[in-house]
């Protein structure tokens, strides 16, 4: 499924984020930036040790990465050029600022991609795995945040959501259909 937002094509596909030949892929990391399971594990495994080396340097400089923030490393052996590491919120019921932090994770990642001069960026479904954010709500918050940012005008040509399974893709498709053009 696709939708044009200003200059940018918003695309929803099923797939593996480590296989995307885009300028930047976004990692759903944790504040330590030292790797983990899910997307994070897959990106470090496929990209190789160069990614962790740069993460260690970033942590030395800034300490832990606050939820909602985003930082950039090489993509190592991935087909992408950069990895943008962000941290989504851990779901604690929804009244602890989770939607704001999730929106920030997407928007800060888009800003890093724009600063890098990227033309294409791929996102996973942040916070909906280990971090437990309910899928339907996360899909709506993610798409609203990305669309609102792109509507302000962006040099990005494509923002791709790479969703790992049919139910996750279906949730994002439903959420996008419900958002009026
Ligand atoms: N490509 C695309 N999506 C994937 C892939 C992949 N290769 N692998 C898993 N997913 P999660 P979170 C989907 O848990 O909830 C890590 O340990 C997955 O099916 O990766 O933000 C970090 O270190 C789900 O839909 O991220 C953190 O500690 C989505 O990606 C913590 O997990 C997100 O699941 C972050 O948790």
mmCIF file with all atom_site columns, C-alpha atoms and ligand atoms in Angstrom:
data_model
loop_
_atom_site.group_PDB
_atom_site.id
_atom_site.type_symbol
_atom_site.label_atom_id
_atom_site.label_alt_id
_atom_site.label_comp_id
_atom_site.label_asym_id
_atom_site.label_entity_id
_atom_site.label_seq_id
_atom_site.pdbx_PDB_ins_code
_atom_site.Cartn_x
_atom_site.Cartn_y
_atom_site.Cartn_z
_atom_site.occupancy
_atom_site.B_iso_or_equiv
_atom_site.pdbx_formal_charge
_atom_site.auth_seq_id
_atom_site.auth_comp_id
_atom_site.auth_asym_id
_atom_site.auth_atom_id
_atom_site.pdbx_PDB_model_num
ATOM   1   C CA  . UNK A 1 1   ? 0.000  0.000   0.000  1.00 0.00 ? 1   UNK A CA  1
ATOM   2   C CA  . UNK A 1 2   ? 1.223  3.512   -0.841 1.00 0.00 ? 2   UNK A CA  1
ATOM   3   C CA  . UNK A 1 3   ? 0.230  7.093   -0.232 1.00 0.00 ? 3   UNK A CA  1
ATOM   4   C CA  . UNK A 1 4   ? 1.825  10.275  -1.539 1.00 0.00 ? 4   UNK A CA  1
ATOM   5   C CA  . UNK A 1 5   ? 2.421  12.928  1.162  1.00 0.00 ? 5   UNK A CA  1
ATOM   6   C CA  . UNK A 1 6   ? 3.757  16.087  -0.477 1.00 0.00 ? 6   UNK A CA  1
ATOM   7   C CA  . UNK A 1 7   ? 7.061  15.084  -2.123 1.00 0.00 ? 7   UNK A CA  1
ATOM   8   C CA  . UNK A 1 8   ? 7.298  11.798  -0.243 1.00 0.00 ? 8   UNK A CA  1
ATOM   9   C CA  . UNK A 1 9   ? 5.916  8.356   -1.043 1.00 0.00 ? 9   UNK A CA  1
ATOM   10  C CA  . UNK A 1 10  ? 4.776  6.509   2.089  1.00 0.00 ? 10  UNK A CA  1
ATOM   11  C CA  . UNK A 1 11  ? 4.954  2.752   1.497  1.00 0.00 ? 11  UNK A CA  1
ATOM   12  C CA  . UNK A 1 12  ? 3.823  -0.208  3.620  1.00 0.00 ? 12  UNK A CA  1
ATOM   13  C CA  . UNK A 1 13  ? 5.402  -3.584  2.822  1.00 0.00 ? 13  UNK A CA  1
ATOM   14  C CA  . UNK A 1 14  ? 5.908  -6.927  4.521  1.00 0.00 ? 14  UNK A CA  1
ATOM   15  C CA  . UNK A 1 15  ? 9.575  -7.787  4.843  1.00 0.00 ? 15  UNK A CA  1
ATOM   16  C CA  . UNK A 1 16  ? 12.840 -7.903  6.718  1.00 0.00 ? 16  UNK A CA  1
ATOM   17  C CA  . UNK A 1 17  ? 14.425 -4.552  7.574  1.00 0.00 ? 17  UNK A CA  1
ATOM   18  C CA  . UNK A 1 18  ? 17.947 -5.998  7.183  1.00 0.00 ? 18  UNK A CA  1
ATOM   19  C CA  . UNK A 1 19  ? 17.305 -6.624  3.458  1.00 0.00 ? 19  UNK A CA  1
ATOM   20  C CA  . UNK A 1 20  ? 16.259 -3.094  2.486  1.00 0.00 ? 20  UNK A CA  1
ATOM   21  C CA  . UNK A 1 21  ? 18.426 -1.224  -0.024 1.00 0.00 ? 21  UNK A CA  1
ATOM   22  C CA  . UNK A 1 22  ? 17.537 2.232   1.267  1.00 0.00 ? 22  UNK A CA  1
ATOM   23  C CA  . UNK A 1 23  ? 19.725 5.106   2.429  1.00 0.00 ? 23  UNK A CA  1
ATOM   24  C CA  . UNK A 1 24  ? 18.899 4.503   6.092  1.00 0.00 ? 24  UNK A CA  1
ATOM   25  C CA  . UNK A 1 25  ? 17.193 1.808   8.129  1.00 0.00 ? 25  UNK A CA  1
ATOM   26  C CA  . UNK A 1 26  ? 15.843 2.561   11.586 1.00 0.00 ? 26  UNK A CA  1
ATOM   27  C CA  . UNK A 1 27  ? 16.666 0.246   14.489 1.00 0.00 ? 27  UNK A CA  1
ATOM   28  C CA  . UNK A 1 28  ? 14.263 -0.271  17.407 1.00 0.00 ? 28  UNK A CA  1
ATOM   29  C CA  . UNK A 1 29  ? 17.079 -0.224  19.962 1.00 0.00 ? 29  UNK A CA  1
ATOM   30  C CA  . UNK A 1 30  ? 17.221 0.130   23.759 1.00 0.00 ? 30  UNK A CA  1
ATOM   31  C CA  . UNK A 1 31  ? 18.925 2.931   25.726 1.00 0.00 ? 31  UNK A CA  1
ATOM   32  C CA  . UNK A 1 32  ? 22.182 0.975   26.176 1.00 0.00 ? 32  UNK A CA  1
ATOM   33  C CA  . UNK A 1 33  ? 22.703 0.778   22.372 1.00 0.00 ? 33  UNK A CA  1
ATOM   34  C CA  . UNK A 1 34  ? 24.445 -2.528  23.028 1.00 0.00 ? 34  UNK A CA  1
ATOM   35  C CA  . UNK A 1 35  ? 22.125 -4.703  20.932 1.00 0.00 ? 35  UNK A CA  1
ATOM   36  C CA  . UNK A 1 36  ? 19.303 -7.006  21.924 1.00 0.00 ? 36  UNK A CA  1
ATOM   37  C CA  . UNK A 1 37  ? 16.654 -9.230  20.340 1.00 0.00 ? 37  UNK A CA  1
ATOM   38  C CA  . UNK A 1 38  ? 14.086 -8.569  17.611 1.00 0.00 ? 38  UNK A CA  1
ATOM   39  C CA  . UNK A 1 39  ? 14.984 -5.979  14.966 1.00 0.00 ? 39  UNK A CA  1
ATOM   40  C CA  . UNK A 1 40  ? 17.982 -4.850  17.013 1.00 0.00 ? 40  UNK A CA  1
ATOM   41  C CA  . UNK A 1 41  ? 19.509 -8.334  17.103 1.00 0.00 ? 41  UNK A CA  1
ATOM   42  C CA  . UNK A 1 42  ? 18.816 -8.859  13.399 1.00 0.00 ? 42  UNK A CA  1
ATOM   43  C CA  . UNK A 1 43  ? 20.460 -5.543  12.421 1.00 0.00 ? 43  UNK A CA  1
ATOM   44  C CA  . UNK A 1 44  ? 23.617 -6.163  14.467 1.00 0.00 ? 44  UNK A CA  1
ATOM   45  C CA  . UNK A 1 45  ? 23.888 -9.771  13.222 1.00 0.00 ? 45  UNK A CA  1
ATOM   46  C CA  . UNK A 1 46  ? 23.464 -8.858  9.562  1.00 0.00 ? 46  UNK A CA  1
ATOM   47  C CA  . UNK A 1 47  ? 25.422 -5.586  9.724  1.00 0.00 ? 47  UNK A CA  1
ATOM   48  C CA  . UNK A 1 48  ? 28.418 -6.938  11.636 1.00 0.00 ? 48  UNK A CA  1
ATOM   49  C CA  . UNK A 1 49  ? 30.599 -5.503  14.420 1.00 0.00 ? 49  UNK A CA  1
ATOM   50  C CA  . UNK A 1 50  ? 31.179 -2.064  12.849 1.00 0.00 ? 50  UNK A CA  1
ATOM   51  C CA  . UNK A 1 51  ? 27.722 -1.005  14.065 1.00 0.00 ? 51  UNK A CA  1
ATOM   52  C CA  . UNK A 1 52  ? 28.386 -1.925  17.703 1.00 0.00 ? 52  UNK A CA  1
ATOM   53  C CA  . UNK A 1 53  ? 31.802 -0.214  17.562 1.00 0.00 ? 53  UNK A CA  1
ATOM   54  C CA  . UNK A 1 54  ? 30.127 3.059   16.617 1.00 0.00 ? 54  UNK A CA  1
ATOM   55  C CA  . UNK A 1 55  ? 27.383 2.567   19.205 1.00 0.00 ? 55  UNK A CA  1
ATOM   56  C CA  . UNK A 1 56  ? 30.060 2.236   21.906 1.00 0.00 ? 56  UNK A CA  1
ATOM   57  C CA  . UNK A 1 57  ? 31.620 5.541   20.811 1.00 0.00 ? 57  UNK A CA  1
ATOM   58  C CA  . UNK A 1 58  ? 28.238 7.266   20.932 1.00 0.00 ? 58  UNK A CA  1
ATOM   59  C CA  . UNK A 1 59  ? 27.540 5.935   24.435 1.00 0.00 ? 59  UNK A CA  1
ATOM   60  C CA  . UNK A 1 60  ? 30.943 7.190   25.592 1.00 0.00 ? 60  UNK A CA  1
ATOM   61  C CA  . UNK A 1 61  ? 29.991 10.642  24.341 1.00 0.00 ? 61  UNK A CA  1
ATOM   62  C CA  . UNK A 1 62  ? 26.318 10.963  25.293 1.00 0.00 ? 62  UNK A CA  1
ATOM   63  C CA  . UNK A 1 63  ? 25.645 8.127   27.731 1.00 0.00 ? 63  UNK A CA  1
ATOM   64  C CA  . UNK A 1 64  ? 22.392 6.220   27.331 1.00 0.00 ? 64  UNK A CA  1
ATOM   65  C CA  . UNK A 1 65  ? 19.988 7.137   24.538 1.00 0.00 ? 65  UNK A CA  1
ATOM   66  C CA  . UNK A 1 66  ? 16.770 8.490   26.013 1.00 0.00 ? 66  UNK A CA  1
ATOM   67  C CA  . UNK A 1 67  ? 13.502 6.999   24.675 1.00 0.00 ? 67  UNK A CA  1
ATOM   68  C CA  . UNK A 1 68  ? 12.287 9.161   21.798 1.00 0.00 ? 68  UNK A CA  1
ATOM   69  C CA  . UNK A 1 69  ? 15.826 10.120  20.719 1.00 0.00 ? 69  UNK A CA  1
ATOM   70  C CA  . UNK A 1 70  ? 17.728 8.962   17.622 1.00 0.00 ? 70  UNK A CA  1
ATOM   71  C CA  . UNK A 1 71  ? 21.420 8.620   16.690 1.00 0.00 ? 71  UNK A CA  1
ATOM   72  C CA  . UNK A 1 72  ? 23.262 7.491   13.550 1.00 0.00 ? 72  UNK A CA  1
ATOM   73  C CA  . UNK A 1 73  ? 25.895 4.827   12.828 1.00 0.00 ? 73  UNK A CA  1
ATOM   74  C CA  . UNK A 1 74  ? 27.267 3.084   9.778  1.00 0.00 ? 74  UNK A CA  1
ATOM   75  C CA  . UNK A 1 75  ? 25.180 0.237   8.389  1.00 0.00 ? 75  UNK A CA  1
ATOM   76  C CA  . UNK A 1 76  ? 28.219 -2.064  8.194  1.00 0.00 ? 76  UNK A CA  1
ATOM   77  C CA  . UNK A 1 77  ? 27.461 -4.950  5.843  1.00 0.00 ? 77  UNK A CA  1
ATOM   78  C CA  . UNK A 1 78  ? 23.772 -4.109  5.420  1.00 0.00 ? 78  UNK A CA  1
ATOM   79  C CA  . UNK A 1 79  ? 22.567 -2.981  1.979  1.00 0.00 ? 79  UNK A CA  1
ATOM   80  C CA  . UNK A 1 80  ? 21.599 0.363   3.570  1.00 0.00 ? 80  UNK A CA  1
ATOM   81  C CA  . UNK A 1 81  ? 24.121 3.197   4.076  1.00 0.00 ? 81  UNK A CA  1
ATOM   82  C CA  . UNK A 1 82  ? 23.227 4.246   7.622  1.00 0.00 ? 82  UNK A CA  1
ATOM   83  C CA  . UNK A 1 83  ? 21.475 2.840   10.680 1.00 0.00 ? 83  UNK A CA  1
ATOM   84  C CA  . UNK A 1 84  ? 19.419 5.298   12.703 1.00 0.00 ? 84  UNK A CA  1
ATOM   85  C CA  . UNK A 1 85  ? 19.040 3.904   16.224 1.00 0.00 ? 85  UNK A CA  1
ATOM   86  C CA  . UNK A 1 86  ? 16.001 5.042   18.140 1.00 0.00 ? 86  UNK A CA  1
ATOM   87  C CA  . UNK A 1 87  ? 14.356 3.904   21.370 1.00 0.00 ? 87  UNK A CA  1
ATOM   88  C CA  . UNK A 1 88  ? 10.597 3.547   21.589 1.00 0.00 ? 88  UNK A CA  1
ATOM   89  C CA  . UNK A 1 89  ? 8.587  3.550   24.806 1.00 0.00 ? 89  UNK A CA  1
ATOM   90  C CA  . UNK A 1 90  ? 8.004  0.473   26.932 1.00 0.00 ? 90  UNK A CA  1
ATOM   91  C CA  . UNK A 1 91  ? 4.205  0.096   27.132 1.00 0.00 ? 91  UNK A CA  1
ATOM   92  C CA  . UNK A 1 92  ? 2.966  0.755   30.684 1.00 0.00 ? 92  UNK A CA  1
ATOM   93  C CA  . UNK A 1 93  ? -0.737 1.200   30.005 1.00 0.00 ? 93  UNK A CA  1
ATOM   94  C CA  . UNK A 1 94  ? -0.686 4.276   27.799 1.00 0.00 ? 94  UNK A CA  1
ATOM   95  C CA  . UNK A 1 95  ? -0.895 7.093   30.373 1.00 0.00 ? 95  UNK A CA  1
ATOM   96  C CA  . UNK A 1 96  ? 2.867  7.411   30.914 1.00 0.00 ? 96  UNK A CA  1
ATOM   97  C CA  . UNK A 1 97  ? 3.587  9.453   27.798 1.00 0.00 ? 97  UNK A CA  1
ATOM   98  C CA  . UNK A 1 98  ? 3.912  6.414   25.529 1.00 0.00 ? 98  UNK A CA  1
ATOM   99  C CA  . UNK A 1 99  ? 2.264  8.015   22.446 1.00 0.00 ? 99  UNK A CA  1
ATOM   100 C CA  . UNK A 1 100 ? 4.446  11.136  22.722 1.00 0.00 ? 100 UNK A CA  1
ATOM   101 C CA  . UNK A 1 101 ? 7.627  9.093   23.078 1.00 0.00 ? 101 UNK A CA  1
ATOM   102 C CA  . UNK A 1 102 ? 6.659  6.837   20.163 1.00 0.00 ? 102 UNK A CA  1
ATOM   103 C CA  . UNK A 1 103 ? 5.894  9.871   17.960 1.00 0.00 ? 103 UNK A CA  1
ATOM   104 C CA  . UNK A 1 104 ? 9.227  11.383  18.929 1.00 0.00 ? 104 UNK A CA  1
ATOM   105 C CA  . UNK A 1 105 ? 11.091 8.177   18.007 1.00 0.00 ? 105 UNK A CA  1
ATOM   106 C CA  . UNK A 1 106 ? 9.690  8.405   14.467 1.00 0.00 ? 106 UNK A CA  1
ATOM   107 C CA  . UNK A 1 107 ? 10.096 12.160  14.030 1.00 0.00 ? 107 UNK A CA  1
ATOM   108 C CA  . UNK A 1 108 ? 13.639 12.306  15.461 1.00 0.00 ? 108 UNK A CA  1
ATOM   109 C CA  . UNK A 1 109 ? 14.598 9.427   13.144 1.00 0.00 ? 109 UNK A CA  1
ATOM   110 C CA  . UNK A 1 110 ? 13.166 11.295  10.149 1.00 0.00 ? 110 UNK A CA  1
ATOM   111 C CA  . UNK A 1 111 ? 15.156 14.379  11.173 1.00 0.00 ? 111 UNK A CA  1
ATOM   112 C CA  . UNK A 1 112 ? 18.397 12.355  11.326 1.00 0.00 ? 112 UNK A CA  1
ATOM   113 C CA  . UNK A 1 113 ? 17.627 10.914  7.860  1.00 0.00 ? 113 UNK A CA  1
ATOM   114 C CA  . UNK A 1 114 ? 17.015 14.403  6.472  1.00 0.00 ? 114 UNK A CA  1
ATOM   115 C CA  . UNK A 1 115 ? 20.222 15.745  8.072  1.00 0.00 ? 115 UNK A CA  1
ATOM   116 C CA  . UNK A 1 116 ? 22.148 12.902  6.390  1.00 0.00 ? 116 UNK A CA  1
ATOM   117 C CA  . UNK A 1 117 ? 20.707 13.855  3.004  1.00 0.00 ? 117 UNK A CA  1
ATOM   118 C CA  . UNK A 1 118 ? 18.891 10.542  2.677  1.00 0.00 ? 118 UNK A CA  1
ATOM   119 C CA  . UNK A 1 119 ? 16.332 10.033  -0.058 1.00 0.00 ? 119 UNK A CA  1
ATOM   120 C CA  . UNK A 1 120 ? 14.870 6.833   1.402  1.00 0.00 ? 120 UNK A CA  1
ATOM   121 C CA  . UNK A 1 121 ? 14.386 5.507   4.916  1.00 0.00 ? 121 UNK A CA  1
ATOM   122 C CA  . UNK A 1 122 ? 12.867 2.267   6.235  1.00 0.00 ? 122 UNK A CA  1
ATOM   123 C CA  . UNK A 1 123 ? 11.185 1.837   9.629  1.00 0.00 ? 123 UNK A CA  1
ATOM   124 C CA  . UNK A 1 124 ? 10.207 -1.279  11.558 1.00 0.00 ? 124 UNK A CA  1
ATOM   125 C CA  . UNK A 1 125 ? 7.150  -1.278  13.812 1.00 0.00 ? 125 UNK A CA  1
ATOM   126 C CA  . UNK A 1 126 ? 8.845  0.335   16.812 1.00 0.00 ? 126 UNK A CA  1
ATOM   127 C CA  . UNK A 1 127 ? 7.837  -0.795  20.352 1.00 0.00 ? 127 UNK A CA  1
ATOM   128 C CA  . UNK A 1 128 ? 5.343  -3.464  19.229 1.00 0.00 ? 128 UNK A CA  1
ATOM   129 C CA  . UNK A 1 129 ? 7.576  -6.457  19.999 1.00 0.00 ? 129 UNK A CA  1
ATOM   130 C CA  . UNK A 1 130 ? 9.491  -6.769  23.274 1.00 0.00 ? 130 UNK A CA  1
ATOM   131 C CA  . UNK A 1 131 ? 8.251  -3.343  24.400 1.00 0.00 ? 131 UNK A CA  1
ATOM   132 C CA  . UNK A 1 132 ? 4.604  -4.452  24.290 1.00 0.00 ? 132 UNK A CA  1
ATOM   133 C CA  . UNK A 1 133 ? 2.897  -1.442  22.680 1.00 0.00 ? 133 UNK A CA  1
ATOM   134 C CA  . UNK A 1 134 ? -0.551 -2.569  21.408 1.00 0.00 ? 134 UNK A CA  1
ATOM   135 C CA  . UNK A 1 135 ? -0.213 -2.988  17.648 1.00 0.00 ? 135 UNK A CA  1
ATOM   136 C CA  . UNK A 1 136 ? -3.304 -1.100  16.418 1.00 0.00 ? 136 UNK A CA  1
ATOM   137 C CA  . UNK A 1 137 ? -2.529 1.924   18.588 1.00 0.00 ? 137 UNK A CA  1
ATOM   138 C CA  . UNK A 1 138 ? 1.148  1.900   17.698 1.00 0.00 ? 138 UNK A CA  1
ATOM   139 C CA  . UNK A 1 139 ? 0.314  1.763   13.987 1.00 0.00 ? 139 UNK A CA  1
ATOM   140 C CA  . UNK A 1 140 ? -1.965 4.806   14.256 1.00 0.00 ? 140 UNK A CA  1
ATOM   141 C CA  . UNK A 1 141 ? 0.527  6.829   16.314 1.00 0.00 ? 141 UNK A CA  1
ATOM   142 C CA  . UNK A 1 142 ? 3.406  5.895   13.986 1.00 0.00 ? 142 UNK A CA  1
ATOM   143 C CA  . UNK A 1 143 ? 1.567  6.856   10.806 1.00 0.00 ? 143 UNK A CA  1
ATOM   144 C CA  . UNK A 1 144 ? 0.116  10.060  12.274 1.00 0.00 ? 144 UNK A CA  1
ATOM   145 C CA  . UNK A 1 145 ? 3.556  11.188  13.423 1.00 0.00 ? 145 UNK A CA  1
ATOM   146 C CA  . UNK A 1 146 ? 5.254  10.394  10.118 1.00 0.00 ? 146 UNK A CA  1
ATOM   147 C CA  . UNK A 1 147 ? 2.490  11.934  7.997  1.00 0.00 ? 147 UNK A CA  1
ATOM   148 C CA  . UNK A 1 148 ? 2.365  15.117  10.098 1.00 0.00 ? 148 UNK A CA  1
ATOM   149 C CA  . UNK A 1 149 ? 6.130  15.510  9.737  1.00 0.00 ? 149 UNK A CA  1
ATOM   150 C CA  . UNK A 1 150 ? 6.073  14.888  5.971  1.00 0.00 ? 150 UNK A CA  1
ATOM   151 C CA  . UNK A 1 151 ? 3.199  17.346  5.513  1.00 0.00 ? 151 UNK A CA  1
ATOM   152 C CA  . UNK A 1 152 ? 5.493  20.090  6.816  1.00 0.00 ? 152 UNK A CA  1
ATOM   153 C CA  . UNK A 1 153 ? 7.674  19.400  3.740  1.00 0.00 ? 153 UNK A CA  1
ATOM   154 C CA  . UNK A 1 154 ? 10.521 16.905  3.513  1.00 0.00 ? 154 UNK A CA  1
ATOM   155 C CA  . UNK A 1 155 ? 13.313 16.173  1.018  1.00 0.00 ? 155 UNK A CA  1
ATOM   156 C CA  . UNK A 1 156 ? 12.733 12.432  1.553  1.00 0.00 ? 156 UNK A CA  1
ATOM   157 C CA  . UNK A 1 157 ? 11.456 10.648  -1.547 1.00 0.00 ? 157 UNK A CA  1
ATOM   158 C CA  . UNK A 1 158 ? 10.349 7.468   0.205  1.00 0.00 ? 158 UNK A CA  1
ATOM   159 C CA  . UNK A 1 159 ? 9.479  6.445   3.751  1.00 0.00 ? 159 UNK A CA  1
ATOM   160 C CA  . UNK A 1 160 ? 8.969  2.691   3.895  1.00 0.00 ? 160 UNK A CA  1
ATOM   161 C CA  . UNK A 1 161 ? 7.445  0.745   6.778  1.00 0.00 ? 161 UNK A CA  1
ATOM   162 C CA  . UNK A 1 162 ? 8.888  -2.772  6.662  1.00 0.00 ? 162 UNK A CA  1
ATOM   163 C CA  . UNK A 1 163 ? 6.528  -4.993  8.608  1.00 0.00 ? 163 UNK A CA  1
ATOM   164 C CA  . UNK A 1 164 ? 7.643  -8.424  9.629  1.00 0.00 ? 164 UNK A CA  1
ATOM   165 C CA  . UNK A 1 165 ? 4.411  -10.434 9.364  1.00 0.00 ? 165 UNK A CA  1
ATOM   166 C CA  . UNK A 1 166 ? 0.982  -10.314 7.722  1.00 0.00 ? 166 UNK A CA  1
ATOM   167 C CA  . UNK A 1 167 ? -0.874 -9.296  10.925 1.00 0.00 ? 167 UNK A CA  1
ATOM   168 C CA  . UNK A 1 168 ? 1.519  -6.383  11.482 1.00 0.00 ? 168 UNK A CA  1
ATOM   169 C CA  . UNK A 1 169 ? 1.207  -5.285  7.847  1.00 0.00 ? 169 UNK A CA  1
ATOM   170 C CA  . UNK A 1 170 ? -2.605 -5.566  8.084  1.00 0.00 ? 170 UNK A CA  1
ATOM   171 C CA  . UNK A 1 171 ? -2.678 -3.386  11.204 1.00 0.00 ? 171 UNK A CA  1
ATOM   172 C CA  . UNK A 1 172 ? -0.685 -0.645  9.469  1.00 0.00 ? 172 UNK A CA  1
ATOM   173 C CA  . UNK A 1 173 ? -2.836 -0.892  6.316  1.00 0.00 ? 173 UNK A CA  1
ATOM   174 C CA  . UNK A 1 174 ? -6.010 -0.533  8.386  1.00 0.00 ? 174 UNK A CA  1
ATOM   175 C CA  . UNK A 1 175 ? -4.562 2.408   10.297 1.00 0.00 ? 175 UNK A CA  1
ATOM   176 C CA  . UNK A 1 176 ? -3.515 4.137   7.065  1.00 0.00 ? 176 UNK A CA  1
ATOM   177 C CA  . UNK A 1 177 ? -6.958 3.612   5.488  1.00 0.00 ? 177 UNK A CA  1
ATOM   178 C CA  . UNK A 1 178 ? -8.556 5.223   8.540  1.00 0.00 ? 178 UNK A CA  1
ATOM   179 C CA  . UNK A 1 179 ? -6.357 8.316   8.248  1.00 0.00 ? 179 UNK A CA  1
ATOM   180 C CA  . UNK A 1 180 ? -8.096 10.558  5.765  1.00 0.00 ? 180 UNK A CA  1
ATOM   181 C CA  . UNK A 1 181 ? -5.863 11.781  2.914  1.00 0.00 ? 181 UNK A CA  1
HETATM 182 N N1  . LIG B 2 .   ? 12.637 -6.769  10.154 1.00 0.00 ? 1   LIG B N1  1
HETATM 183 C C1  . LIG B 2 .   ? 11.511 -6.077  10.403 1.00 0.00 ? 1   LIG B C1  1
HETATM 184 N N2  . LIG B 2 .   ? 10.799 -6.211  11.537 1.00 0.00 ? 1   LIG B N2  1
HETATM 185 C C2  . LIG B 2 .   ? 11.245 -7.091  12.453 1.00 0.00 ? 1   LIG B C2  1
HETATM 186 C C3  . LIG B 2 .   ? 12.425 -7.850  12.276 1.00 0.00 ? 1   LIG B C3  1
HETATM 187 C C4  . LIG B 2 .   ? 13.146 -7.670  11.058 1.00 0.00 ? 1   LIG B C4  1
HETATM 188 N N3  . LIG B 2 .   ? 14.267 -8.341  10.788 1.00 0.00 ? 1   LIG B N3  1
HETATM 189 N N4  . LIG B 2 .   ? 12.595 -8.629  13.393 1.00 0.00 ? 1   LIG B N4  1
HETATM 190 C C5  . LIG B 2 .   ? 11.554 -8.369  14.222 1.00 0.00 ? 1   LIG B C5  1
HETATM 191 N N5  . LIG B 2 .   ? 10.730 -7.458  13.659 1.00 0.00 ? 1   LIG B N5  1
HETATM 192 P P1  . LIG B 2 .   ? 11.175 -5.532  18.630 1.00 0.00 ? 1   LIG B P1  1
HETATM 193 P P2  . LIG B 2 .   ? 10.612 -3.196  20.350 1.00 0.00 ? 1   LIG B P2  1
HETATM 194 C C6  . LIG B 2 .   ? 9.485  -6.852  14.191 1.00 0.00 ? 1   LIG B C6  1
HETATM 195 O O1  . LIG B 2 .   ? 10.999 -6.436  19.785 1.00 0.00 ? 1   LIG B O1  1
HETATM 196 O O2  . LIG B 2 .   ? 9.260  -3.685  20.706 1.00 0.00 ? 1   LIG B O2  1
HETATM 197 C C7  . LIG B 2 .   ? 15.218 -5.421  21.486 1.00 0.00 ? 1   LIG B C7  1
HETATM 198 O O3  . LIG B 2 .   ? 15.707 -6.418  22.341 1.00 0.00 ? 1   LIG B O3  1
HETATM 199 C C8  . LIG B 2 .   ? 8.791  -7.531  15.318 1.00 0.00 ? 1   LIG B C8  1
HETATM 200 O O4  . LIG B 2 .   ? 8.031  -8.615  14.827 1.00 0.00 ? 1   LIG B O4  1
HETATM 201 O O5  . LIG B 2 .   ? 12.331 -5.744  17.711 1.00 0.00 ? 1   LIG B O5  1
HETATM 202 O O6  . LIG B 2 .   ? 10.809 -1.731  20.039 1.00 0.00 ? 1   LIG B O6  1
HETATM 203 C C9  . LIG B 2 .   ? 15.870 -4.072  21.738 1.00 0.00 ? 1   LIG B C9  1
HETATM 204 O O7  . LIG B 2 .   ? 17.219 -4.196  22.123 1.00 0.00 ? 1   LIG B O7  1
HETATM 205 C C10 . LIG B 2 .   ? 7.901  -6.415  15.852 1.00 0.00 ? 1   LIG B C10 1
HETATM 206 O O8  . LIG B 2 .   ? 6.752  -6.266  15.025 1.00 0.00 ? 1   LIG B O8  1
HETATM 207 O O9  . LIG B 2 .   ? 11.292 -3.964  19.109 1.00 0.00 ? 1   LIG B O9  1
HETATM 208 C C11 . LIG B 2 .   ? 15.036 -3.503  22.836 1.00 0.00 ? 1   LIG B C11 1
HETATM 209 O O10 . LIG B 2 .   ? 15.449 -3.972  24.114 1.00 0.00 ? 1   LIG B O10 1
HETATM 210 C C12 . LIG B 2 .   ? 8.762  -5.170  15.646 1.00 0.00 ? 1   LIG B C12 1
HETATM 211 O O11 . LIG B 2 .   ? 9.797  -5.584  14.744 1.00 0.00 ? 1   LIG B O11 1
HETATM 212 C C13 . LIG B 2 .   ? 13.652 -4.016  22.548 1.00 0.00 ? 1   LIG B C13 1
HETATM 213 O O12 . LIG B 2 .   ? 13.841 -5.219  21.789 1.00 0.00 ? 1   LIG B O12 1
HETATM 214 C C14 . LIG B 2 .   ? 9.395  -4.584  16.900 1.00 0.00 ? 1   LIG B C14 1
HETATM 215 O O13 . LIG B 2 .   ? 9.820  -5.595  17.786 1.00 0.00 ? 1   LIG B O13 1
HETATM 216 C C15 . LIG B 2 .   ? 12.843 -3.066  21.703 1.00 0.00 ? 1   LIG B C15 1
HETATM 217 O O14 . LIG B 2 .   ? 11.543 -3.561  21.580 1.00 0.00 ? 1   LIG B O14 1
#
